[in-house]
GROMACS .gro file of C-alpha atoms in nm:
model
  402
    1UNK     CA    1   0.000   0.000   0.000
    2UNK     CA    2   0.108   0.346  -0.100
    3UNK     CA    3   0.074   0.619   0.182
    4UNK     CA    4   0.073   1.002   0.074
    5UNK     CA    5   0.314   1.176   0.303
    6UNK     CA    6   0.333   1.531   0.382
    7UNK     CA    7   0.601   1.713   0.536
    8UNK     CA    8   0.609   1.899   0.892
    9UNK     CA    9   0.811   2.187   0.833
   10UNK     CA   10   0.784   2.249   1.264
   11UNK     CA   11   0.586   2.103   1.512
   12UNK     CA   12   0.588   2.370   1.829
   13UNK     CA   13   0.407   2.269   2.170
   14UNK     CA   14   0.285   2.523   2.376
   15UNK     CA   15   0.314   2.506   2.750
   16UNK     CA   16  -0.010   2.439   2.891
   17UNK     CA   17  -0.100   2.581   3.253
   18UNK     CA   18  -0.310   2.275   3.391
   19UNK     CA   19  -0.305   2.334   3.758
   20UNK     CA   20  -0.124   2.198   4.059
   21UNK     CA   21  -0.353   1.894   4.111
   22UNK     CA   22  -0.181   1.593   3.939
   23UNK     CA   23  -0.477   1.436   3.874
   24UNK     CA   24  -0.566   1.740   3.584
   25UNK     CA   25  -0.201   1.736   3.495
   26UNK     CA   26  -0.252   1.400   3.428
   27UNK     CA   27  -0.553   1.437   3.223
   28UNK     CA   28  -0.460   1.752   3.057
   29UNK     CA   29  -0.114   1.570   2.954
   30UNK     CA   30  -0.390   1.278   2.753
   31UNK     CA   31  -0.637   1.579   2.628
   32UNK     CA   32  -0.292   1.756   2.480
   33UNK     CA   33  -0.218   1.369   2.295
   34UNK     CA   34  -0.550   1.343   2.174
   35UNK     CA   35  -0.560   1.644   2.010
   36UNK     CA   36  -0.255   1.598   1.850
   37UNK     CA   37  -0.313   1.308   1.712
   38UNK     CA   38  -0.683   1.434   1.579
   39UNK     CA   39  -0.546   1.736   1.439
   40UNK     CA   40  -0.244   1.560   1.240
   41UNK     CA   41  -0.376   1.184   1.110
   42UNK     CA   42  -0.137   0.992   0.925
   43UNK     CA   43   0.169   1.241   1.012
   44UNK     CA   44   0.321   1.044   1.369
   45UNK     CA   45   0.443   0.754   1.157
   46UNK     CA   46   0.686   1.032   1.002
   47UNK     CA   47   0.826   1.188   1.339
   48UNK     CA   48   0.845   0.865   1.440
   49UNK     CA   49   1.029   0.766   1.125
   50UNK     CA   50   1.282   1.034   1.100
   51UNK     CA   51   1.496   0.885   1.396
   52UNK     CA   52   1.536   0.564   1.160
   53UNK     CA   53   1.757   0.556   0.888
   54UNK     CA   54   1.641   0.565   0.542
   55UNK     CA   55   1.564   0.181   0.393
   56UNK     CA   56   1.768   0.073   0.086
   57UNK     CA   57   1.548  -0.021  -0.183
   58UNK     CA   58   1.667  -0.280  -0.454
   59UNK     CA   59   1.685  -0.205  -0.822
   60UNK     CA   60   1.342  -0.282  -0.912
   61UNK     CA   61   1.062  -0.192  -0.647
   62UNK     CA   62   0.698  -0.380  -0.816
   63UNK     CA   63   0.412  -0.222  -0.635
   64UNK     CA   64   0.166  -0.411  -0.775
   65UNK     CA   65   0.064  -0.634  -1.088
   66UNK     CA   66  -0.188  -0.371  -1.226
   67UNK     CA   67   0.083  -0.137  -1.322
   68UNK     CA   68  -0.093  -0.009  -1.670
   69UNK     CA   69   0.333  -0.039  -1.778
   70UNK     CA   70   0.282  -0.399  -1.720
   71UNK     CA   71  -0.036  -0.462  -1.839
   72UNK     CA   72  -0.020  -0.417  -2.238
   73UNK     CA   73   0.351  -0.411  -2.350
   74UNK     CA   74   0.493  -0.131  -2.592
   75UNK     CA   75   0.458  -0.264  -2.958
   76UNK     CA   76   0.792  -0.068  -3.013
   77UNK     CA   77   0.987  -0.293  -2.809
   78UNK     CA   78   0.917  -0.603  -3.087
   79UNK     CA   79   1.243  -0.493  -3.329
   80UNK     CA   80   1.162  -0.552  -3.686
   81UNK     CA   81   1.434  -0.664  -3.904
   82UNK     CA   82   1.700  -0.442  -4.018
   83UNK     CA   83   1.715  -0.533  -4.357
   84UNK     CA   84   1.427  -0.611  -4.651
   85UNK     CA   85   1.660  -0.717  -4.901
   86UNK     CA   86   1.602  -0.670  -5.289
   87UNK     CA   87   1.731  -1.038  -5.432
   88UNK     CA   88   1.793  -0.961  -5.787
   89UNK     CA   89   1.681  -0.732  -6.021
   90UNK     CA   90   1.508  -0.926  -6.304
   91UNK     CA   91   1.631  -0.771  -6.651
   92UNK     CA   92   1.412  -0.877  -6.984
   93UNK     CA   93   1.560  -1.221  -7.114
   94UNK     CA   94   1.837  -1.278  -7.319
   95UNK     CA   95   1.884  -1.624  -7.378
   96UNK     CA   96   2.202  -1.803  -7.557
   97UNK     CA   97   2.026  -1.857  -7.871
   98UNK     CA   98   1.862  -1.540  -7.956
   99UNK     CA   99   1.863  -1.181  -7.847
  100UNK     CA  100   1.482  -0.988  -7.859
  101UNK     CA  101   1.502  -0.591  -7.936
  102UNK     CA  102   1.141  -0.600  -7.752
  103UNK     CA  103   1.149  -0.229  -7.834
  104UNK     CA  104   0.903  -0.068  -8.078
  105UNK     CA  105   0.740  -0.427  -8.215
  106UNK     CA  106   0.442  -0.577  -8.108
  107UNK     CA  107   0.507  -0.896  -7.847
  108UNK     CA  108   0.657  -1.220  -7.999
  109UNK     CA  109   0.783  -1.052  -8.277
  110UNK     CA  110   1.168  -1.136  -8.301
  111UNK     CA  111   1.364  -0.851  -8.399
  112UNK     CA  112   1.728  -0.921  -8.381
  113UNK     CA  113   1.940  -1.201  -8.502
  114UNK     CA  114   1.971  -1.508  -8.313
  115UNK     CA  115   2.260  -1.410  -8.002
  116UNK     CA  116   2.513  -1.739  -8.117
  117UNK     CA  117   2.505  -1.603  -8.436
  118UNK     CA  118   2.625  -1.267  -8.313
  119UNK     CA  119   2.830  -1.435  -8.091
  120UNK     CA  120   3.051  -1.600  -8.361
  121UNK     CA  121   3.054  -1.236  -8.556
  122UNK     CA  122   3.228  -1.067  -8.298
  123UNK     CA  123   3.438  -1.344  -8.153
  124UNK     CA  124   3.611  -1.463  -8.437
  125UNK     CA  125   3.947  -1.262  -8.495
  126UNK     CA  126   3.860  -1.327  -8.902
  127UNK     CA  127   3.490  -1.156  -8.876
  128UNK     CA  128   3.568  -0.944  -8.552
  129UNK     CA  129   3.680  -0.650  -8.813
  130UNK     CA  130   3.436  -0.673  -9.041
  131UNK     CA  131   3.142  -0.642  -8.781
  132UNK     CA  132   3.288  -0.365  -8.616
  133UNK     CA  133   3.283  -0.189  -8.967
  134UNK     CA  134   2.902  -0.203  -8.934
  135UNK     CA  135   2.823   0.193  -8.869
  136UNK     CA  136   2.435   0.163  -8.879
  137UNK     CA  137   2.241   0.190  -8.555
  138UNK     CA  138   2.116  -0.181  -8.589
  139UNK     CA  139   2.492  -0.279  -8.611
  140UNK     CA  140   2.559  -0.031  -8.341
  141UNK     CA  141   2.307  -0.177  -8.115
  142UNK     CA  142   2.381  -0.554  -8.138
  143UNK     CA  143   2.750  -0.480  -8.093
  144UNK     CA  144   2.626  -0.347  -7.771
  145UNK     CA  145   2.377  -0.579  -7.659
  146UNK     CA  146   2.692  -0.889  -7.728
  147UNK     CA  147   2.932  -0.683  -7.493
  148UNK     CA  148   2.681  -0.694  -7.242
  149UNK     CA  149   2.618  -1.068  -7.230
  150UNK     CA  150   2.988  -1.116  -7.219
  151UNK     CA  151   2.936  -0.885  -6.915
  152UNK     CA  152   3.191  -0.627  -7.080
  153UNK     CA  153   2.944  -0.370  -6.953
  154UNK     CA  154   3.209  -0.055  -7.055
  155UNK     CA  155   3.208  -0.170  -7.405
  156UNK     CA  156   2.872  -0.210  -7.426
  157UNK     CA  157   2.843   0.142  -7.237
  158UNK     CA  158   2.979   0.297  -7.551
  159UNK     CA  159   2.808   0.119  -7.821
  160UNK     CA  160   2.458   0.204  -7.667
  161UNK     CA  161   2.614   0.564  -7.615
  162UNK     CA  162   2.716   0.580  -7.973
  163UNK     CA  163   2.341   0.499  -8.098
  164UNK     CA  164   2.197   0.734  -7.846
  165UNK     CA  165   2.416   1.078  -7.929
  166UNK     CA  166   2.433   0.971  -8.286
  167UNK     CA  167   2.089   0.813  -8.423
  168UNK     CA  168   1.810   1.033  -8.236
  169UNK     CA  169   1.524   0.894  -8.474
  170UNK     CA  170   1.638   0.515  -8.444
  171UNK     CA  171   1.370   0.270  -8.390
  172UNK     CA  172   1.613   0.103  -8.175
  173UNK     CA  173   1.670   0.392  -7.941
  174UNK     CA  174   1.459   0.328  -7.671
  175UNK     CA  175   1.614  -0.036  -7.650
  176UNK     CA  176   1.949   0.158  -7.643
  177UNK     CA  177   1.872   0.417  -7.371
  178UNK     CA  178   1.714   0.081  -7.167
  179UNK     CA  179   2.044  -0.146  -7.198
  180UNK     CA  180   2.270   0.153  -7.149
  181UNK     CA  181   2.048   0.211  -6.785
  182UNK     CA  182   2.143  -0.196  -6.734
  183UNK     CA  183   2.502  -0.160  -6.812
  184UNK     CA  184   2.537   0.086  -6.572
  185UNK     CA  185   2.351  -0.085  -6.330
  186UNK     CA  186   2.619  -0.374  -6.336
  187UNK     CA  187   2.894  -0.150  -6.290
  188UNK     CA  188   2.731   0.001  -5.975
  189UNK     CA  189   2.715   0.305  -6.123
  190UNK     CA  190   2.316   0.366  -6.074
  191UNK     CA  191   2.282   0.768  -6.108
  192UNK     CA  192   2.359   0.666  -6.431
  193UNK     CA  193   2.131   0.381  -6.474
  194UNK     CA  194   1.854   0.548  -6.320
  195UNK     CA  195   1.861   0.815  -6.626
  196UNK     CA  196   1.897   0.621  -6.868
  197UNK     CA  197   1.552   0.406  -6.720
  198UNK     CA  198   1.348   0.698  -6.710
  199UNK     CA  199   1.480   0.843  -7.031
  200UNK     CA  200   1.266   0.545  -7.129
  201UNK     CA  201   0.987   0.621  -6.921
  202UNK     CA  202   0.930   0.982  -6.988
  203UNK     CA  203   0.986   0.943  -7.362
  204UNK     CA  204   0.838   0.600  -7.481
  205UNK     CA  205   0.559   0.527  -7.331
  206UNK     CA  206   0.443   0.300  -7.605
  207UNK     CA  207   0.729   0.116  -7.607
  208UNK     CA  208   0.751  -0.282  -7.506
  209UNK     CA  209   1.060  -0.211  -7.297
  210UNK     CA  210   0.863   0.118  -7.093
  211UNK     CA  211   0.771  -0.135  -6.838
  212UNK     CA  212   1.104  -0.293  -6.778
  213UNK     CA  213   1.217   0.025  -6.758
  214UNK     CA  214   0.930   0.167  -6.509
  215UNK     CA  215   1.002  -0.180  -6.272
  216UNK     CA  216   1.381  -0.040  -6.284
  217UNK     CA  217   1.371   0.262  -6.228
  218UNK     CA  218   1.138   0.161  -5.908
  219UNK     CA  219   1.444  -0.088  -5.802
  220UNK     CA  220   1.717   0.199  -5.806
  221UNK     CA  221   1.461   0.416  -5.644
  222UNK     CA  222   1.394   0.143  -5.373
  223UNK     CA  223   1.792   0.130  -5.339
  224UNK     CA  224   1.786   0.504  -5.260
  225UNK     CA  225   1.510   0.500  -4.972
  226UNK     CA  226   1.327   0.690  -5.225
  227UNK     CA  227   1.025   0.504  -5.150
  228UNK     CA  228   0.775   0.703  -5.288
  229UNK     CA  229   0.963   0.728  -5.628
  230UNK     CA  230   0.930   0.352  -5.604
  231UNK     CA  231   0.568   0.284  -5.550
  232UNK     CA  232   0.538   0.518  -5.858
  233UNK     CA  233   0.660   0.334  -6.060
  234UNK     CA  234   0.615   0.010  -5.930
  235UNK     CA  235   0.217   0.076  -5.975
  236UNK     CA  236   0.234   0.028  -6.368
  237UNK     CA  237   0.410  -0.295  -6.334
  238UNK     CA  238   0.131  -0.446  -6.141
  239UNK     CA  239  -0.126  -0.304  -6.369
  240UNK     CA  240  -0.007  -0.481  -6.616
  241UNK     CA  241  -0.259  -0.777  -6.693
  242UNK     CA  242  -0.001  -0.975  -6.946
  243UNK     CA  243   0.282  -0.975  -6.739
  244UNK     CA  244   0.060  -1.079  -6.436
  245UNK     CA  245   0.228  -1.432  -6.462
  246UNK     CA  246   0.546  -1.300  -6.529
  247UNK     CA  247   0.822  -1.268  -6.252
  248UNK     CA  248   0.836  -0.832  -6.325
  249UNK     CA  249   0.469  -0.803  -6.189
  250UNK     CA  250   0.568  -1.049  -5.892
  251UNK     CA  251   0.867  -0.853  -5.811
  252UNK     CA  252   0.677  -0.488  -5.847
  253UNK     CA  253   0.407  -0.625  -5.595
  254UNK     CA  254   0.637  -0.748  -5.337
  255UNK     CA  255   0.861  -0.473  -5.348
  256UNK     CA  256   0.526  -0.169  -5.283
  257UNK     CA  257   0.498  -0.427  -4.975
  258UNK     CA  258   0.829  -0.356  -4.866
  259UNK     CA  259   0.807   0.056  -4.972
  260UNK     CA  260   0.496   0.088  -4.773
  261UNK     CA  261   0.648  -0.141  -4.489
  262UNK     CA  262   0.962   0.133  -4.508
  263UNK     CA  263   0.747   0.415  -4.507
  264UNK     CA  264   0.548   0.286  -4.174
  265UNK     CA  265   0.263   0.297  -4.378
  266UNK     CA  266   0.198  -0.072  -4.212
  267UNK     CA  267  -0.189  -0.085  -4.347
  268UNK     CA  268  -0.082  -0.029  -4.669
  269UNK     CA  269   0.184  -0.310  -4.688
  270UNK     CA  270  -0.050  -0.558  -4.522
  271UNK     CA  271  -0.290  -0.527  -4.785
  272UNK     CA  272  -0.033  -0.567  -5.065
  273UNK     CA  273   0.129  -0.863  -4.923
  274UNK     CA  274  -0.212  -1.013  -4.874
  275UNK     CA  275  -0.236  -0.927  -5.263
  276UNK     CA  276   0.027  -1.055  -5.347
  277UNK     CA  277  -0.042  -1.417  -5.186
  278UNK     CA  278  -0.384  -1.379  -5.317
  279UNK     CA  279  -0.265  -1.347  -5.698
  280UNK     CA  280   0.027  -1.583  -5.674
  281UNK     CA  281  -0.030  -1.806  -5.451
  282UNK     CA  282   0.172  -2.009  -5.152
  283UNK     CA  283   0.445  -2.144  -5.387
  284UNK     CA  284   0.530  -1.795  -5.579
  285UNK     CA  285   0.913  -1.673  -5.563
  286UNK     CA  286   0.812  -1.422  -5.301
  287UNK     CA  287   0.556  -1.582  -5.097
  288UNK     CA  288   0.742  -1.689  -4.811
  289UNK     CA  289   0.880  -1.305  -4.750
  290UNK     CA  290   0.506  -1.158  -4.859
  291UNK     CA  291   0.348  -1.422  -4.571
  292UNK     CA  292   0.654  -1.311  -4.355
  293UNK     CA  293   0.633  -0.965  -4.341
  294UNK     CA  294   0.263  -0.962  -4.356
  295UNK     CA  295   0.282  -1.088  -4.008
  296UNK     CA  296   0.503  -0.834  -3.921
  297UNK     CA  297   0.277  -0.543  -4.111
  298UNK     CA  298  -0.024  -0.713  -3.873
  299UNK     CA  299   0.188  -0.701  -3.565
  300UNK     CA  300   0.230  -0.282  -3.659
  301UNK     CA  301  -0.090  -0.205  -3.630
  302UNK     CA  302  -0.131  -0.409  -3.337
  303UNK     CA  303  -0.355  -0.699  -3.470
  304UNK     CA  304  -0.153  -0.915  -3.260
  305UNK     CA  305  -0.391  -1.215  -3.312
  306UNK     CA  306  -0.346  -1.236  -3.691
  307UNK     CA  307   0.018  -1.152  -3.669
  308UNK     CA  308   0.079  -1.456  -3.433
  309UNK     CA  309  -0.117  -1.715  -3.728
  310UNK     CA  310   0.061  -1.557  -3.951
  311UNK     CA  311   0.392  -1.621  -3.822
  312UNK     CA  312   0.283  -1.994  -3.727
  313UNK     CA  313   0.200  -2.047  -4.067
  314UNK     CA  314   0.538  -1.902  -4.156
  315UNK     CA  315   0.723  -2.128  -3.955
  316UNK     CA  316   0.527  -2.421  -4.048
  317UNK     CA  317   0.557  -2.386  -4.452
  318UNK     CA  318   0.921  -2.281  -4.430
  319UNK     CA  319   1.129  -2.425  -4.166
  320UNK     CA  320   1.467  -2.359  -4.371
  321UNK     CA  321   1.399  -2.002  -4.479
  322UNK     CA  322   1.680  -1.742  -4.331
  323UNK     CA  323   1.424  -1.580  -4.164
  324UNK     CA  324   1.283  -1.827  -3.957
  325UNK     CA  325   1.466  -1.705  -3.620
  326UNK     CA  326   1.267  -1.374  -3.702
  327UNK     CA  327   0.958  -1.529  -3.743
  328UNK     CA  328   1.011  -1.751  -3.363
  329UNK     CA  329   1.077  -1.423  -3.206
  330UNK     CA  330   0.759  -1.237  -3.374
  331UNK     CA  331   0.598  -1.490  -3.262
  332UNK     CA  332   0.679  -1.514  -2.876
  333UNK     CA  333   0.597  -1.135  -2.881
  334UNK     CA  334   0.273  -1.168  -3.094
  335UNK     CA  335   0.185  -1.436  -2.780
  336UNK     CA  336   0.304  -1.185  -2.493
  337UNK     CA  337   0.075  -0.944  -2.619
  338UNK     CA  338  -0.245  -1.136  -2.663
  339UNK     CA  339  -0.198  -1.311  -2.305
  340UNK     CA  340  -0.066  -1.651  -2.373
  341UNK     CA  341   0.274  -1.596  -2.148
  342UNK     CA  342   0.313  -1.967  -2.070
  343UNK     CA  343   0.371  -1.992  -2.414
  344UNK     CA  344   0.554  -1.689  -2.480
  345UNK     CA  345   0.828  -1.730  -2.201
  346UNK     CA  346   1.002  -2.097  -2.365
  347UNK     CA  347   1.019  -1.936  -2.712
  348UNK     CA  348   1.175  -1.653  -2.574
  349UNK     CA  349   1.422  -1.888  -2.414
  350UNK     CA  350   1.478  -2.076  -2.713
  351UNK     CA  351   1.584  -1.784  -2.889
  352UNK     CA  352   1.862  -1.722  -2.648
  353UNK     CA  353   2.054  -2.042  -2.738
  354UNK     CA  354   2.078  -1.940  -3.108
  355UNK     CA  355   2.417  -1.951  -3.232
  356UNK     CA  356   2.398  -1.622  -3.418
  357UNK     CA  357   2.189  -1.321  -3.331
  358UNK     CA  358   2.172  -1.019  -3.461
  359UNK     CA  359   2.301  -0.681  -3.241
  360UNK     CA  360   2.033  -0.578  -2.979
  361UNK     CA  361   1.803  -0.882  -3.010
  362UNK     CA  362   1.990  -1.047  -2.642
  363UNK     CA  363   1.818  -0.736  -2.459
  364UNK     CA  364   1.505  -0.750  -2.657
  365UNK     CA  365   1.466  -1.140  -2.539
  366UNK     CA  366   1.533  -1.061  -2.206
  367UNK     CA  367   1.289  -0.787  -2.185
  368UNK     CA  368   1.038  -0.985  -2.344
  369UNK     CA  369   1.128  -1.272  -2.095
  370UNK     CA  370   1.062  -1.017  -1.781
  371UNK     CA  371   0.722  -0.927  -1.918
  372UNK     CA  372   0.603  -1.282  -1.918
  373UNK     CA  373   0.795  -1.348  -1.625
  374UNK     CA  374   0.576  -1.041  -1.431
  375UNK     CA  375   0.240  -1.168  -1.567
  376UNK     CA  376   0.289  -1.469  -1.441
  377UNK     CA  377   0.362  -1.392  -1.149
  378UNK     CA  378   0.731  -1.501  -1.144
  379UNK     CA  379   0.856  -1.158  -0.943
  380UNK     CA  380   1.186  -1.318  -0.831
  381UNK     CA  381   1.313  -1.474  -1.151
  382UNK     CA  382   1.167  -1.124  -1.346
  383UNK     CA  383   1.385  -0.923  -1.094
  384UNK     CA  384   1.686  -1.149  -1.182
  385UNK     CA  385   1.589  -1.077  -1.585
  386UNK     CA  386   1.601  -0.730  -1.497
  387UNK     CA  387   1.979  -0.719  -1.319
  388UNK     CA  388   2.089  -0.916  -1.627
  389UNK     CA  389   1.902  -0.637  -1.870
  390UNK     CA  390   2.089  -0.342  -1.682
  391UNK     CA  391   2.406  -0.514  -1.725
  392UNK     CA  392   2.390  -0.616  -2.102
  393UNK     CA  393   2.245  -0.195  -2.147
  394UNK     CA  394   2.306  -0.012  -1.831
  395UNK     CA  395   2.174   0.340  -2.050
  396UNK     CA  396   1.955   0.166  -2.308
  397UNK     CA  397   1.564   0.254  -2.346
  398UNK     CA  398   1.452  -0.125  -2.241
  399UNK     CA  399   1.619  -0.104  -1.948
  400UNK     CA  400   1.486   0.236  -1.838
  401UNK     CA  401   1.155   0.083  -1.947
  402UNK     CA  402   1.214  -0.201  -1.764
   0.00000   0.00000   0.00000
């Protein structure tokens, strides 16, 4: 119980005249008592106190389970991962045995010579001169486009860069301007890229390669933290009702997940992961992240029941995935928070004996640990969670929480 204390600055007792007769000395000595103690309730404890030296508290002093801080947990204390990475940047397909233009020709048309071909051309020291005395933008262009699968990315640089300064009504210059942006990308160099992408974009929007170059321009943009840039151009991409099978409009859905997710925009991404499993199904290339951090979008705006089926369903369809630790500990916190500590607390546990964690995740499990530990009713073995917290993070915001 918590008593309200106030201060006595002075207490002064007047000298009272009672009399001579001991028996009204006596009385008037109880009267004087009385009074005292009527006019100042709750206030004798503290003279009597102040002749006692002060008590030591420990650490941690619980008053009582019904602490509102100990009732619901923070949501902020559940760490989301660090890192949503990319994967790969799918590129339009260039197989070994031919090489598509896709630029300016309707679908399935094949523009360009079949790549072995082209490959012999330019690889054989006998031909290699001749081709190279090919000047027209065609020549130009597949010159290019054969650097490139070679992976000689600055050769192919300036072959695309010759037919894009030089032929400015070629049919193959938006195909130019798109493999120049992909050359660069290679080479890291993705200021670069990123022009050259939405040269394409801004300029040919009827072109077969626009989209490609929309879905990469999105990627750099994504690179950058430039996540509304992204979703921008991500939206055309999914839009797209032909390429709704193809791995571009998979990757453009996933990735507005993740942009929203970045953005904290957590309704948002939960809706477009929940697309995105709804269009492509359980067994898609993305599905395991979409289900995975759709139970982290759901644990954001605190639909902790959801989150924690979720993250079950995670862990049972993909026991191997790298992000299965992730998905445990979402799932111990998703428990905490809608009451089920008994299971909550061995999960958290668990957790502690893997091999590799990543930085700040030991305090996070130990706070988590101390929450289930309290509603439980555990006090000693929380307080012990607690000494270990404020030595792991002696300044950190859990343990000033805690």
């Amino acid at each position: 119980m918590c008593v309200t204390v106030r201060k006595i600055e002075k207490v002064v007792l007047l000298p009272l005249k009672i009399g001579k007769n001991p028996r009204f000395s006596l009385l008037g000595a109880v009267l004087v008592v009385l009074l005292f103690l009527f006019l100042l309730p709750g206030q004798t404890s503290l003279i009597l106190a102040e002749e006692r030296p002060p008590i030591e508290l420990p650490e941690v002093v619980i008053i009582g389970k019904d602490i509102s801080a100990f009732k619901t947990p923070a949501v902020a204390e559940k760490e989301s991962p660090p890192e949503m990475p990319l994967g790969f940047k799918i590129q339009p397909a260039i197989s070994s045995e031919k090489a598509d233009v896709l630029s300016s020709t309707p679908p399935g048309i094949k523009t360009a010579p079949p790549t072995k071909g082209l490959s012999c051309l330019f690889s054989n020291p006998l031909t290699a001169d001749i081709a190279s005395g090919f000047r027209s933008d065609a020549a130009k262009f597949k010159l290019g486009l054969y650097n490139f699968q070679q992976g000689k990315y600055n050769e192919a640089i300036d072959q695309f860069d010759y037919v894009v300064k030089n032929y400015r009504e070629s049919s193959v210059l938006p195909a130019a301007y798109f493999w120049l942006g992909e050359s660069y990308f290679q080479l890291g160099r993705n200021d670069l890229a990123l022009e050259s992408f939405l040269a394409v974009v801004t300029k040919y929007s009827t072109d077969n390669l626009w989209i490609y170059a929309s879905y990469s321009a999105g990627w750099i943009y994504q690179l950058n933290g430039e996540y509304e840039k992204a979703l921008q151009r991500f939206a055309p991409v999914k839009r797209q009702s032909r390429l709704e099978e193809g791995e571009i409009a998979k990757a453009a859905r996933y990735l507005s997940g993740q942009a929203y997710f970045r953005l904290k925009k957590y309704q948002e991404s939960t809706r477009e992961f929940a697309s995105y499993l709804e269009v492509y199904g359980s067994q898609s290339v993305y599905s395991a992240e979409a289900l995975f951090w759709q139970a982290e979008s759901l644990y954001k705006i605190k639909d902790f029941t959801q989150a924690e089926r979720l993250y079950r369903e995670f862990l049972k369809n993909h026991p191997d995935h790298s992000l299965i630790t992730e998905a445990r500990y979402g799932l111990a916190w998703s428990l905490l928070q809608i009451g089920e500590y008994t299971q909550a607390l061995p999960i958290f546990r668990n957790l502690e004996t893997e091999p590799q964690l990543r930085k700040g995740f030991d305090n996070s499990l130990i706070f988590g640990k101390m929450q289930a530990m309290l509603r439980m009713d555990n006090w000693a073995e929380a307080l012990e969670e607690y000494k270990k917290l404020s030595l792991h993070s002696p300044s950190g915001s859990l343990t000033y929480q805690a």
